[in-house]
Amino acid sequence: MGEFAGSGYRRPPRLVYRFDGQVIQLPDLLYETAKALERHQGEAVKSGNSRDLLDRVAQEVTRATGRTFSAEHVAFVLDRKLAPLGITTRSDGTLAGFTKAAHPFLGLRHRTAVVSEKGSWFLAGLFAWLFQPVLVLLIVSAFLAAEIWLFSTHNASYAMIAVMSDPSGVLVMLGLALASAAFHEIGHAAACRYGGVRPGGMGCGLYLVWPAFYTDVTNSYRLDRIGRLRTVLGGVYFNSLFILGLIALYLADPSPVVLAAIMLVNLEMLQQLLPTLRFDGYYIISDLVGIPDLFKYIGPILRRNILRRPPEERLKALKRWPQVVVTVWVLAVLPALALQLGLIAFRIPQMAVAAWNTAHRLFTDATASSTPVLSTAAACVQILFLLLSLAGILLMLWYLGNAVVQLIRKRFSRRADLAEVSRHGSP
């Protein structure tokens, strides 16, 4: 993939895209070896001479680094460094076992592709032209003007309350919100293609316990900072396009269902822009500072700023201003998230009782309705969202609690090892 453009590191890392979709950072020597191997591998397959391949790679790495390398050196790098990472085979062509990267903290799980890479490329091509700067300016301006007019002249909260008592209205509103979420993902793919790189597949997965759509835009790491930001913001940009379409529909037929759907999509956009969890807002900060994973800096920053320990190598590897931004992010977001989760944990019993009462009322109203089938379907959907919210909160608390327990165990284990060494001493 090349050098990470707009990187927040003092020494920009070189990125390699592994066959399973994992992006791996490599030092210069390993990157040049992998690059040379990829370039000459086709010739080696035709000739069937692996020794010739190693010689060619050694010559190219020598030219690239200014240091002398032989075929034996290249074989060592392949066998001991690159093959264990799953990037290449060993020098004899055999596969090495490698450990996959740990699942990102609070990341999307159990992903299933629904649209192939080819289909994603096709969908992206239908809408990529919408990212021309003049069009973006016009559409965003129209969106802001339409939003100001709509919410200053109409009571969206009243429309939402009215729709929640109408089973068919609930289903239509949720269907429109679901369509907006899907269009959001097309926005990411279209922005990726507009930048000149190929988006991956599109599908759905579980974020904690909530179903969520996703688009694989790993290739956006090939873009500069502006290109990556455009890819991230492409989702909410397409949400704004969807809202403009809903406003046009509302002007033609002023239905409270459409107005409630507009409000719900706006809430989706606000949620996506939150910088706490792995929503678009988090990736906006990540791309601004040029650091792919902010969560792994929480520990080093807390140890430096709270425990007053010397900065670790991981922090020293960052440029000055990314260090400042990430520190502000950690010290602002972490207490807010902890306070929010603490209040939620304290109110879980009340929330469970309220959810039970709401579910009971929904089923009672559904059975007494003149359209019991439709009312029951709407009640089931609303109850499912209630249960998912409770389950998501409990699962998030479990993840955070487990992370704290593991941190405490590691700390006490390290202290025990140090105590054991000091007790026995050295001969």
CSV table of C-alpha atoms in Angstrom, one decimal:
chain,number,residue,atom,x,y,z
A,1,MET,CA,0.0,0.0,0.0
A,2,GLY,CA,3.0,2.3,0.4
A,3,GLU,CA,3.8,5.0,2.9
A,4,PHE,CA,1.0,6.1,5.2
A,5,ALA,CA,0.4,9.7,3.8
A,6,GLY,CA,-0.4,12.4,6.4
A,7,SER,CA,0.9,10.2,9.1
A,8,GLY,CA,1.0,11.4,12.7
A,9,TYR,CA,4.2,9.3,13.3
A,10,ARG,CA,7.7,10.9,13.3
A,11,ARG,CA,8.7,8.2,10.9
A,12,PRO,CA,5.8,7.4,8.5
A,13,PRO,CA,5.1,3.7,8.5
A,14,ARG,CA,4.9,1.6,5.3
A,15,LEU,CA,1.6,-0.3,5.0
A,16,VAL,CA,1.0,-3.8,3.6
A,17,TYR,CA,-2.4,-5.2,2.8
A,18,ARG,CA,-2.5,-8.9,3.9
A,19,PHE,CA,-4.7,-11.4,2.0
A,20,ASP,CA,-7.2,-11.5,4.9
A,21,GLY,CA,-7.8,-7.7,4.9
A,22,GLN,CA,-5.5,-6.9,7.8
A,23,VAL,CA,-3.3,-3.8,7.3
A,24,ILE,CA,0.2,-4.3,8.8
A,25,GLN,CA,2.8,-1.6,9.4
A,26,LEU,CA,6.4,-2.6,8.4
A,27,PRO,CA,9.8,-1.1,8.9
A,28,ASP,CA,11.6,0.0,5.7
A,29,LEU,CA,13.7,-3.2,5.2
A,30,LEU,CA,10.8,-5.6,5.5
A,31,TYR,CA,8.6,-3.4,3.3
A,32,GLU,CA,11.2,-3.2,0.6
A,33,THR,CA,11.7,-7.0,0.7
A,34,ALA,CA,8.0,-7.6,0.4
A,35,LYS,CA,7.7,-5.1,-2.4
A,36,ALA,CA,10.6,-6.6,-4.4
A,37,LEU,CA,9.2,-10.1,-3.8
A,38,GLU,CA,5.8,-9.1,-5.2
A,39,ARG,CA,7.4,-7.5,-8.3
A,40,HIS,CA,9.6,-10.5,-9.2
A,41,GLN,CA,7.4,-13.4,-8.1
A,42,GLY,CA,5.6,-13.8,-11.4
A,43,GLU,CA,8.9,-14.2,-13.2
A,44,ALA,CA,10.0,-16.8,-10.7
A,45,VAL,CA,6.8,-18.8,-11.2
A,46,LYS,CA,7.4,-19.0,-14.9
A,47,SER,CA,11.0,-20.0,-14.5
A,48,GLY,CA,10.5,-22.3,-11.5
A,49,ASN,CA,13.8,-21.1,-10.1
A,50,SER,CA,13.4,-20.0,-6.5
A,51,ARG,CA,17.1,-19.2,-6.1
A,52,ASP,CA,16.9,-16.8,-9.0
A,53,LEU,CA,14.0,-15.1,-7.2
A,54,LEU,CA,16.0,-14.6,-4.0
A,55,ASP,CA,18.9,-13.2,-6.0
A,56,ARG,CA,16.7,-10.7,-7.8
A,57,VAL,CA,15.0,-9.6,-4.5
A,58,ALA,CA,18.4,-9.2,-2.9
A,59,GLN,CA,19.7,-7.0,-5.7
A,60,GLU,CA,16.6,-4.8,-5.5
A,61,VAL,CA,16.7,-4.5,-1.7
A,62,THR,CA,20.4,-3.6,-2.0
A,63,ARG,CA,19.6,-0.8,-4.4
A,64,ALA,CA,16.6,0.5,-2.3
A,65,THR,CA,18.4,0.5,1.0
A,66,GLY,CA,22.0,1.2,0.1
A,67,ARG,CA,23.1,-1.8,2.1
A,68,THR,CA,24.4,-5.1,0.7
A,69,PHE,CA,22.1,-8.1,0.8
A,70,SER,CA,22.5,-11.6,-0.5
A,71,ALA,CA,20.0,-14.4,-1.3
A,72,GLU,CA,20.6,-15.9,2.2
A,73,HIS,CA,19.8,-12.6,3.9
A,74,VAL,CA,16.5,-12.4,1.9
A,75,ALA,CA,15.7,-16.1,2.9
A,76,PHE,CA,16.3,-15.2,6.5
A,77,VAL,CA,13.9,-12.2,6.3
A,78,LEU,CA,11.2,-14.3,4.6
A,79,ASP,CA,11.5,-17.2,7.1
A,80,ARG,CA,11.9,-15.3,10.3
A,81,LYS,CA,10.1,-12.0,9.7
A,82,LEU,CA,7.6,-11.8,6.8
A,83,ALA,CA,6.2,-15.4,6.8
A,84,PRO,CA,5.3,-15.4,10.5
A,85,LEU,CA,3.3,-12.2,9.8
A,86,GLY,CA,1.3,-14.0,7.1
A,87,ILE,CA,2.6,-11.6,4.4
A,88,THR,CA,4.7,-14.1,2.3
A,89,THR,CA,5.5,-17.8,2.3
A,90,ARG,CA,8.8,-19.1,3.6
A,91,SER,CA,11.8,-19.1,1.2
A,92,ASP,CA,11.0,-22.8,0.3
A,93,GLY,CA,7.5,-21.9,-0.6
A,94,THR,CA,5.7,-23.4,2.4
A,95,LEU,CA,3.2,-21.5,4.5
A,96,ALA,CA,4.0,-20.4,8.1
A,97,GLY,CA,1.4,-20.3,10.8
A,98,PHE,CA,0.7,-16.7,12.0
A,99,THR,CA,-1.5,-15.1,14.6
A,100,LYS,CA,-4.3,-12.9,13.4
A,101,ALA,CA,-4.5,-9.5,14.9
A,102,ALA,CA,-6.7,-9.2,18.0
A,103,HIS,CA,-10.2,-7.9,17.4
A,104,PRO,CA,-10.3,-4.1,17.8
A,105,PHE,CA,-11.7,-2.9,21.1
A,106,LEU,CA,-15.4,-2.1,20.7
A,107,GLY,CA,-15.2,-2.9,17.0
A,108,LEU,CA,-17.7,-4.5,14.6
A,109,ARG,CA,-18.0,-8.3,15.0
A,110,HIS,CA,-19.5,-11.2,13.1
A,111,ARG,CA,-19.4,-9.4,9.8
A,112,THR,CA,-21.1,-10.9,6.7
A,113,ALA,CA,-20.6,-9.5,3.2
A,114,VAL,CA,-23.8,-8.9,1.3
A,115,VAL,CA,-22.5,-7.0,-1.7
A,116,SER,CA,-19.3,-8.2,-3.3
A,117,GLU,CA,-16.3,-6.0,-4.1
A,118,LYS,CA,-17.4,-5.9,-7.7
A,119,GLY,CA,-21.0,-4.9,-6.7
A,120,SER,CA,-19.6,-2.2,-4.4
A,121,TRP,CA,-17.5,-0.8,-7.2
A,122,PHE,CA,-20.5,-0.6,-9.4
A,123,LEU,CA,-22.7,1.1,-6.8
A,124,ALA,CA,-19.9,3.5,-6.0
A,125,GLY,CA,-19.5,4.4,-9.6
A,126,LEU,CA,-23.2,5.4,-9.8
A,127,PHE,CA,-22.7,8.1,-7.2
A,128,ALA,CA,-19.0,9.0,-7.2
A,129,TRP,CA,-19.7,12.1,-9.3
A,130,LEU,CA,-21.5,13.7,-6.4
A,131,PHE,CA,-18.2,14.4,-4.7
A,132,GLN,CA,-17.2,17.1,-7.2
A,133,PRO,CA,-16.3,20.1,-5.0
A,134,VAL,CA,-18.9,22.5,-6.5
A,135,LEU,CA,-21.7,19.9,-6.1
A,136,VAL,CA,-20.7,19.2,-2.5
A,137,LEU,CA,-20.8,22.9,-1.7
A,138,LEU,CA,-24.3,23.3,-3.3
A,139,ILE,CA,-25.7,20.2,-1.7
A,140,VAL,CA,-24.4,20.9,1.8
A,141,SER,CA,-25.7,24.5,1.6
A,142,ALA,CA,-29.1,23.3,0.4
A,143,PHE,CA,-29.2,20.7,3.2
A,144,LEU,CA,-28.4,23.3,5.9
A,145,ALA,CA,-31.0,25.8,4.5
A,146,ALA,CA,-33.7,23.1,4.3
A,147,GLU,CA,-32.9,21.9,7.8
A,148,ILE,CA,-33.2,25.4,9.3
A,149,TRP,CA,-36.4,26.0,7.5
A,150,LEU,CA,-38.0,22.6,8.4
A,151,PHE,CA,-37.1,22.6,12.1
A,152,SER,CA,-38.0,26.3,12.6
A,153,THR,CA,-41.4,25.9,11.1
A,154,HIS,CA,-42.5,22.4,12.0
A,155,ASN,CA,-42.8,20.4,15.2
A,156,ALA,CA,-40.8,17.2,14.5
A,157,SER,CA,-41.2,16.0,18.1
A,158,TYR,CA,-45.0,16.1,17.9
A,159,ALA,CA,-44.8,14.2,14.6
A,160,MET,CA,-42.6,11.5,16.3
A,161,ILE,CA,-45.1,11.1,19.1
A,162,ALA,CA,-47.9,10.8,16.7
A,163,VAL,CA,-46.2,8.2,14.6
A,164,MET,CA,-45.2,6.0,17.6
A,165,SER,CA,-48.9,5.5,18.2
A,166,ASP,CA,-49.5,4.3,14.6
A,167,PRO,CA,-48.2,0.8,13.9
A,168,SER,CA,-47.9,1.2,10.2
A,169,GLY,CA,-46.2,4.6,10.7
A,170,VAL,CA,-43.6,3.0,13.0
A,171,LEU,CA,-42.7,0.4,10.4
A,172,VAL,CA,-42.5,2.9,7.5
A,173,MET,CA,-40.4,5.3,9.6
A,174,LEU,CA,-38.0,2.5,10.6
A,175,GLY,CA,-37.8,1.3,7.0
A,176,LEU,CA,-36.8,4.8,5.8
A,177,ALA,CA,-34.2,5.0,8.6
A,178,LEU,CA,-32.8,1.6,7.5
A,179,ALA,CA,-32.7,2.7,3.9
A,180,SER,CA,-30.8,5.9,5.0
A,181,ALA,CA,-28.3,3.7,6.9
A,182,ALA,CA,-27.7,1.6,3.8
A,183,PHE,CA,-27.3,4.7,1.6
A,184,HIS,CA,-24.8,6.0,4.2
A,185,GLU,CA,-22.5,3.0,3.4
A,186,ILE,CA,-22.8,3.6,-0.3
A,187,GLY,CA,-21.5,7.1,0.5
A,188,HIS,CA,-18.4,5.7,2.0
A,189,ALA,CA,-17.8,3.5,-1.1
A,190,ALA,CA,-18.5,6.3,-3.5
A,191,ALA,CA,-16.1,8.6,-1.8
A,192,CYS,CA,-13.5,5.9,-1.8
A,193,ARG,CA,-13.9,5.4,-5.6
A,194,TYR,CA,-13.8,9.2,-6.2
A,195,GLY,CA,-10.4,9.2,-4.5
A,196,GLY,CA,-9.2,6.7,-7.0
A,197,VAL,CA,-9.0,3.5,-4.9
A,198,ARG,CA,-11.3,0.4,-4.9
A,199,PRO,CA,-13.8,0.0,-2.1
A,200,GLY,CA,-14.2,-3.5,-0.7
A,201,GLY,CA,-17.4,-5.4,0.0
A,202,MET,CA,-20.4,-4.2,1.8
A,203,GLY,CA,-22.4,-6.1,4.4
A,204,CYS,CA,-23.8,-6.2,7.9
A,205,GLY,CA,-22.5,-7.2,11.3
A,206,LEU,CA,-23.0,-6.6,15.0
A,207,TYR,CA,-21.7,-3.6,16.8
A,208,LEU,CA,-21.9,-4.8,20.4
A,209,VAL,CA,-25.4,-6.3,19.9
A,210,TRP,CA,-26.9,-3.8,17.5
A,211,PRO,CA,-27.1,-4.8,13.8
A,212,ALA,CA,-25.1,-2.4,11.7
A,213,PHE,CA,-24.1,-2.0,8.0
A,214,TYR,CA,-20.5,-1.6,7.0
A,215,THR,CA,-18.3,-0.9,3.9
A,216,ASP,CA,-14.8,-2.1,3.7
A,217,VAL,CA,-12.8,1.0,2.9
A,218,THR,CA,-9.4,-0.3,4.0
A,219,ASN,CA,-7.9,0.8,0.7
A,220,SER,CA,-8.5,4.4,1.7
A,221,TYR,CA,-5.2,4.1,3.6
A,222,ARG,CA,-3.7,4.5,0.2
A,223,LEU,CA,-5.1,8.1,0.0
A,224,ASP,CA,-3.8,11.2,1.6
A,225,ARG,CA,-5.4,12.8,4.7
A,226,ILE,CA,-8.0,14.7,2.6
A,227,GLY,CA,-8.9,11.6,0.7
A,228,ARG,CA,-9.4,9.6,3.9
A,229,LEU,CA,-11.5,12.4,5.5
A,230,ARG,CA,-13.7,12.5,2.4
A,231,THR,CA,-14.2,8.8,2.6
A,232,VAL,CA,-15.2,9.0,6.3
A,233,LEU,CA,-17.5,12.0,5.7
A,234,GLY,CA,-19.1,10.4,2.6
A,235,GLY,CA,-21.5,8.5,4.9
A,236,VAL,CA,-23.1,11.6,6.6
A,237,TYR,CA,-22.9,13.5,3.3
A,238,PHE,CA,-25.2,10.8,1.7
A,239,ASN,CA,-27.4,11.0,4.8
A,240,SER,CA,-27.9,14.7,4.0
A,241,LEU,CA,-28.8,13.8,0.4
A,242,PHE,CA,-31.3,11.3,1.7
A,243,ILE,CA,-32.8,13.9,4.0
A,244,LEU,CA,-33.1,16.3,1.1
A,245,GLY,CA,-35.1,13.6,-0.7
A,246,LEU,CA,-37.3,13.2,2.3
A,247,ILE,CA,-37.9,16.9,2.6
A,248,ALA,CA,-38.9,17.0,-1.1
A,249,LEU,CA,-41.3,14.1,-0.4
A,250,TYR,CA,-42.7,16.0,2.6
A,251,LEU,CA,-43.3,19.1,0.6
A,252,ALA,CA,-45.3,17.0,-1.9
A,253,ASP,CA,-47.2,15.1,0.8
A,254,PRO,CA,-46.8,16.6,4.4
A,255,SER,CA,-47.1,13.3,6.3
A,256,PRO,CA,-46.0,13.1,9.9
A,257,VAL,CA,-44.3,9.8,9.1
A,258,VAL,CA,-41.9,11.5,6.7
A,259,LEU,CA,-41.2,14.3,9.2
A,260,ALA,CA,-40.5,11.7,12.0
A,261,ALA,CA,-38.2,9.8,9.6
A,262,ILE,CA,-36.3,13.1,8.9
A,263,MET,CA,-35.8,13.6,12.6
A,264,LEU,CA,-34.7,9.9,13.1
A,265,VAL,CA,-32.1,10.2,10.2
A,266,ASN,CA,-30.8,13.4,11.8
A,267,LEU,CA,-30.3,11.5,15.1
A,268,GLU,CA,-28.4,8.8,13.1
A,269,MET,CA,-26.1,11.5,11.7
A,270,LEU,CA,-25.5,13.0,15.1
A,271,GLN,CA,-24.7,9.5,16.5
A,272,GLN,CA,-22.3,8.9,13.6
A,273,LEU,CA,-20.4,12.1,14.4
A,274,LEU,CA,-19.8,11.2,18.1
A,275,PRO,CA,-16.1,10.7,18.7
A,276,THR,CA,-16.4,8.2,21.6
A,277,LEU,CA,-17.1,4.8,20.1
A,278,ARG,CA,-16.0,3.6,16.7
A,279,PHE,CA,-18.4,5.8,14.8
A,280,ASP,CA,-17.5,8.2,11.9
A,281,GLY,CA,-16.6,10.9,14.4
A,282,TYR,CA,-13.9,8.7,15.9
A,283,TYR,CA,-12.4,8.0,12.4
A,284,ILE,CA,-12.5,11.7,11.6
A,285,ILE,CA,-10.2,12.4,14.5
A,286,SER,CA,-8.1,9.4,13.6
A,287,ASP,CA,-7.6,10.6,10.1
A,288,LEU,CA,-7.0,14.2,11.1
A,289,VAL,CA,-4.0,13.1,13.3
A,290,GLY,CA,-2.9,10.3,11.0
A,291,ILE,CA,-3.1,7.5,13.7
A,292,PRO,CA,-5.2,4.5,12.7
A,293,ASP,CA,-6.1,3.2,16.2
A,294,LEU,CA,-6.6,5.8,19.0
A,295,PHE,CA,-7.8,3.3,21.6
A,296,LYS,CA,-4.4,1.7,22.0
A,297,TYR,CA,-2.9,5.0,23.2
A,298,ILE,CA,-5.3,5.2,26.2
A,299,GLY,CA,-3.0,3.3,28.5
A,300,PRO,CA,0.2,5.1,27.6
A,301,ILE,CA,-1.4,8.5,27.9
A,302,LEU,CA,-3.0,7.7,31.2
A,303,ARG,CA,0.2,6.4,32.6
A,304,ARG,CA,2.1,9.5,31.5
A,305,ASN,CA,-0.5,12.1,32.5
A,306,ILE,CA,-2.1,10.5,35.6
A,307,LEU,CA,0.7,8.3,37.0
A,308,ARG,CA,3.4,10.8,35.8
A,309,ARG,CA,5.5,8.1,34.2
A,310,PRO,CA,8.0,8.9,31.4
A,311,PRO,CA,6.5,8.7,28.0
A,312,GLU,CA,6.6,5.2,26.4
A,313,GLU,CA,8.1,4.4,23.1
A,314,ARG,CA,4.7,4.2,21.5
A,315,LEU,CA,4.1,7.9,22.4
A,316,LYS,CA,7.6,9.0,21.5
A,317,ALA,CA,6.9,7.6,18.0
A,318,LEU,CA,4.2,10.3,17.5
A,319,LYS,CA,4.7,13.8,16.2
A,320,ARG,CA,4.1,16.6,18.7
A,321,TRP,CA,0.7,17.8,17.6
A,322,PRO,CA,-0.9,14.4,17.2
A,323,GLN,CA,0.3,13.6,20.7
A,324,VAL,CA,-1.6,16.7,21.9
A,325,VAL,CA,-4.8,15.9,20.0
A,326,VAL,CA,-4.8,12.2,21.1
A,327,THR,CA,-4.1,13.3,24.7
A,328,VAL,CA,-7.1,15.8,24.6
A,329,TRP,CA,-9.2,13.1,23.1
A,330,VAL,CA,-8.4,10.5,25.8
A,331,LEU,CA,-8.7,13.0,28.7
A,332,ALA,CA,-12.0,14.4,27.4
A,333,VAL,CA,-13.7,11.3,26.0
A,334,LEU,CA,-12.7,8.8,28.6
A,335,PRO,CA,-14.2,10.6,31.6
A,336,ALA,CA,-17.4,11.5,29.7
A,337,LEU,CA,-17.8,7.9,28.6
A,338,ALA,CA,-17.1,6.6,32.1
A,339,LEU,CA,-19.6,9.0,33.6
A,340,GLN,CA,-22.2,8.1,31.0
A,341,LEU,CA,-21.7,4.4,31.6
A,342,GLY,CA,-21.7,4.9,35.3
A,343,LEU,CA,-25.1,6.7,35.2
A,344,ILE,CA,-26.5,4.0,32.9
A,345,ALA,CA,-25.2,1.2,35.1
A,346,PHE,CA,-26.8,2.9,38.1
A,347,ARG,CA,-30.1,3.1,36.3
A,348,ILE,CA,-30.2,-0.3,34.7
A,349,PRO,CA,-32.8,-1.6,37.2
A,350,GLN,CA,-35.1,1.3,36.4
A,351,MET,CA,-34.5,0.9,32.7
A,352,ALA,CA,-35.3,-2.8,32.9
A,353,VAL,CA,-38.6,-2.1,34.7
A,354,ALA,CA,-39.5,0.7,32.2
A,355,ALA,CA,-38.7,-1.7,29.3
A,356,TRP,CA,-40.9,-4.4,30.8
A,357,ASN,CA,-43.8,-1.9,31.3
A,358,THR,CA,-43.4,-0.5,27.8
A,359,ALA,CA,-43.3,-4.0,26.3
A,360,HIS,CA,-46.4,-5.0,28.3
A,361,ARG,CA,-48.3,-1.8,27.2
A,362,LEU,CA,-47.3,-2.3,23.5
A,363,PHE,CA,-48.6,-5.9,23.5
A,364,THR,CA,-51.8,-4.9,25.3
A,365,ASP,CA,-52.4,-2.1,22.8
A,366,ALA,CA,-51.6,-4.4,19.9
A,367,THR,CA,-54.1,-7.1,20.9
A,368,ALA,CA,-56.8,-4.5,21.4
A,369,SER,CA,-56.1,-2.8,18.0
A,370,SER,CA,-58.4,-3.1,15.0
A,371,THR,CA,-55.3,-4.3,13.0
A,372,PRO,CA,-53.8,-6.9,15.4
A,373,VAL,CA,-51.3,-8.3,13.0
A,374,LEU,CA,-49.8,-5.0,11.9
A,375,SER,CA,-49.9,-3.7,15.5
A,376,THR,CA,-48.2,-6.8,16.8
A,377,ALA,CA,-45.4,-6.6,14.2
A,378,ALA,CA,-44.8,-2.9,15.1
A,379,ALA,CA,-44.8,-3.8,18.8
A,380,CYS,CA,-42.3,-6.6,18.3
A,381,VAL,CA,-39.9,-4.3,16.4
A,382,GLN,CA,-40.1,-1.7,19.2
A,383,ILE,CA,-39.6,-4.3,21.9
A,384,LEU,CA,-36.6,-5.7,20.0
A,385,PHE,CA,-35.0,-2.2,20.0
A,386,LEU,CA,-35.6,-1.9,23.7
A,387,LEU,CA,-34.0,-5.3,24.4
A,388,LEU,CA,-31.1,-4.6,22.1
A,389,SER,CA,-30.4,-1.3,23.9
A,390,LEU,CA,-30.3,-3.1,27.3
A,391,ALA,CA,-28.2,-5.9,26.0
A,392,GLY,CA,-25.8,-3.5,24.3
A,393,ILE,CA,-25.3,-1.5,27.5
A,394,LEU,CA,-24.7,-4.7,29.5
A,395,LEU,CA,-22.3,-6.0,26.9
A,396,MET,CA,-20.3,-2.7,26.8
A,397,LEU,CA,-20.0,-2.8,30.6
A,398,TRP,CA,-18.8,-6.4,30.4
A,399,TYR,CA,-16.1,-5.5,27.8
A,400,LEU,CA,-14.9,-2.5,29.8
A,401,GLY,CA,-15.0,-4.5,33.1
A,402,ASN,CA,-13.1,-7.3,31.5
A,403,ALA,CA,-10.5,-4.9,30.1
A,404,VAL,CA,-10.0,-3.4,33.6
A,405,VAL,CA,-9.7,-6.9,35.1
A,406,GLN,CA,-7.1,-8.0,32.5
A,407,LEU,CA,-5.1,-4.8,33.2
A,408,ILE,CA,-5.1,-5.4,36.9
A,409,ARG,CA,-4.1,-9.0,36.5
A,410,LYS,CA,-1.2,-8.0,34.2
A,411,ARG,CA,-0.1,-5.3,36.7
A,412,PHE,CA,-0.1,-7.7,39.7
A,413,SER,CA,1.6,-10.5,37.6
A,414,ARG,CA,4.4,-8.0,36.7
A,415,ARG,CA,4.8,-7.0,40.3
A,416,ALA,CA,4.9,-10.6,41.4
A,417,ASP,CA,7.6,-11.4,38.8
A,418,LEU,CA,9.7,-8.4,39.9
A,419,ALA,CA,9.3,-9.4,43.5
A,420,GLU,CA,10.4,-13.0,42.7
A,421,VAL,CA,13.5,-11.7,40.9
A,422,SER,CA,14.4,-9.3,43.7
A,423,ARG,CA,13.9,-12.1,46.3
A,424,HIS,CA,16.2,-14.6,44.6
A,425,GLY,CA,18.6,-12.1,43.2
A,426,SER,CA,21.3,-12.9,40.7
A,427,PRO,CA,24.3,-15.2,41.3
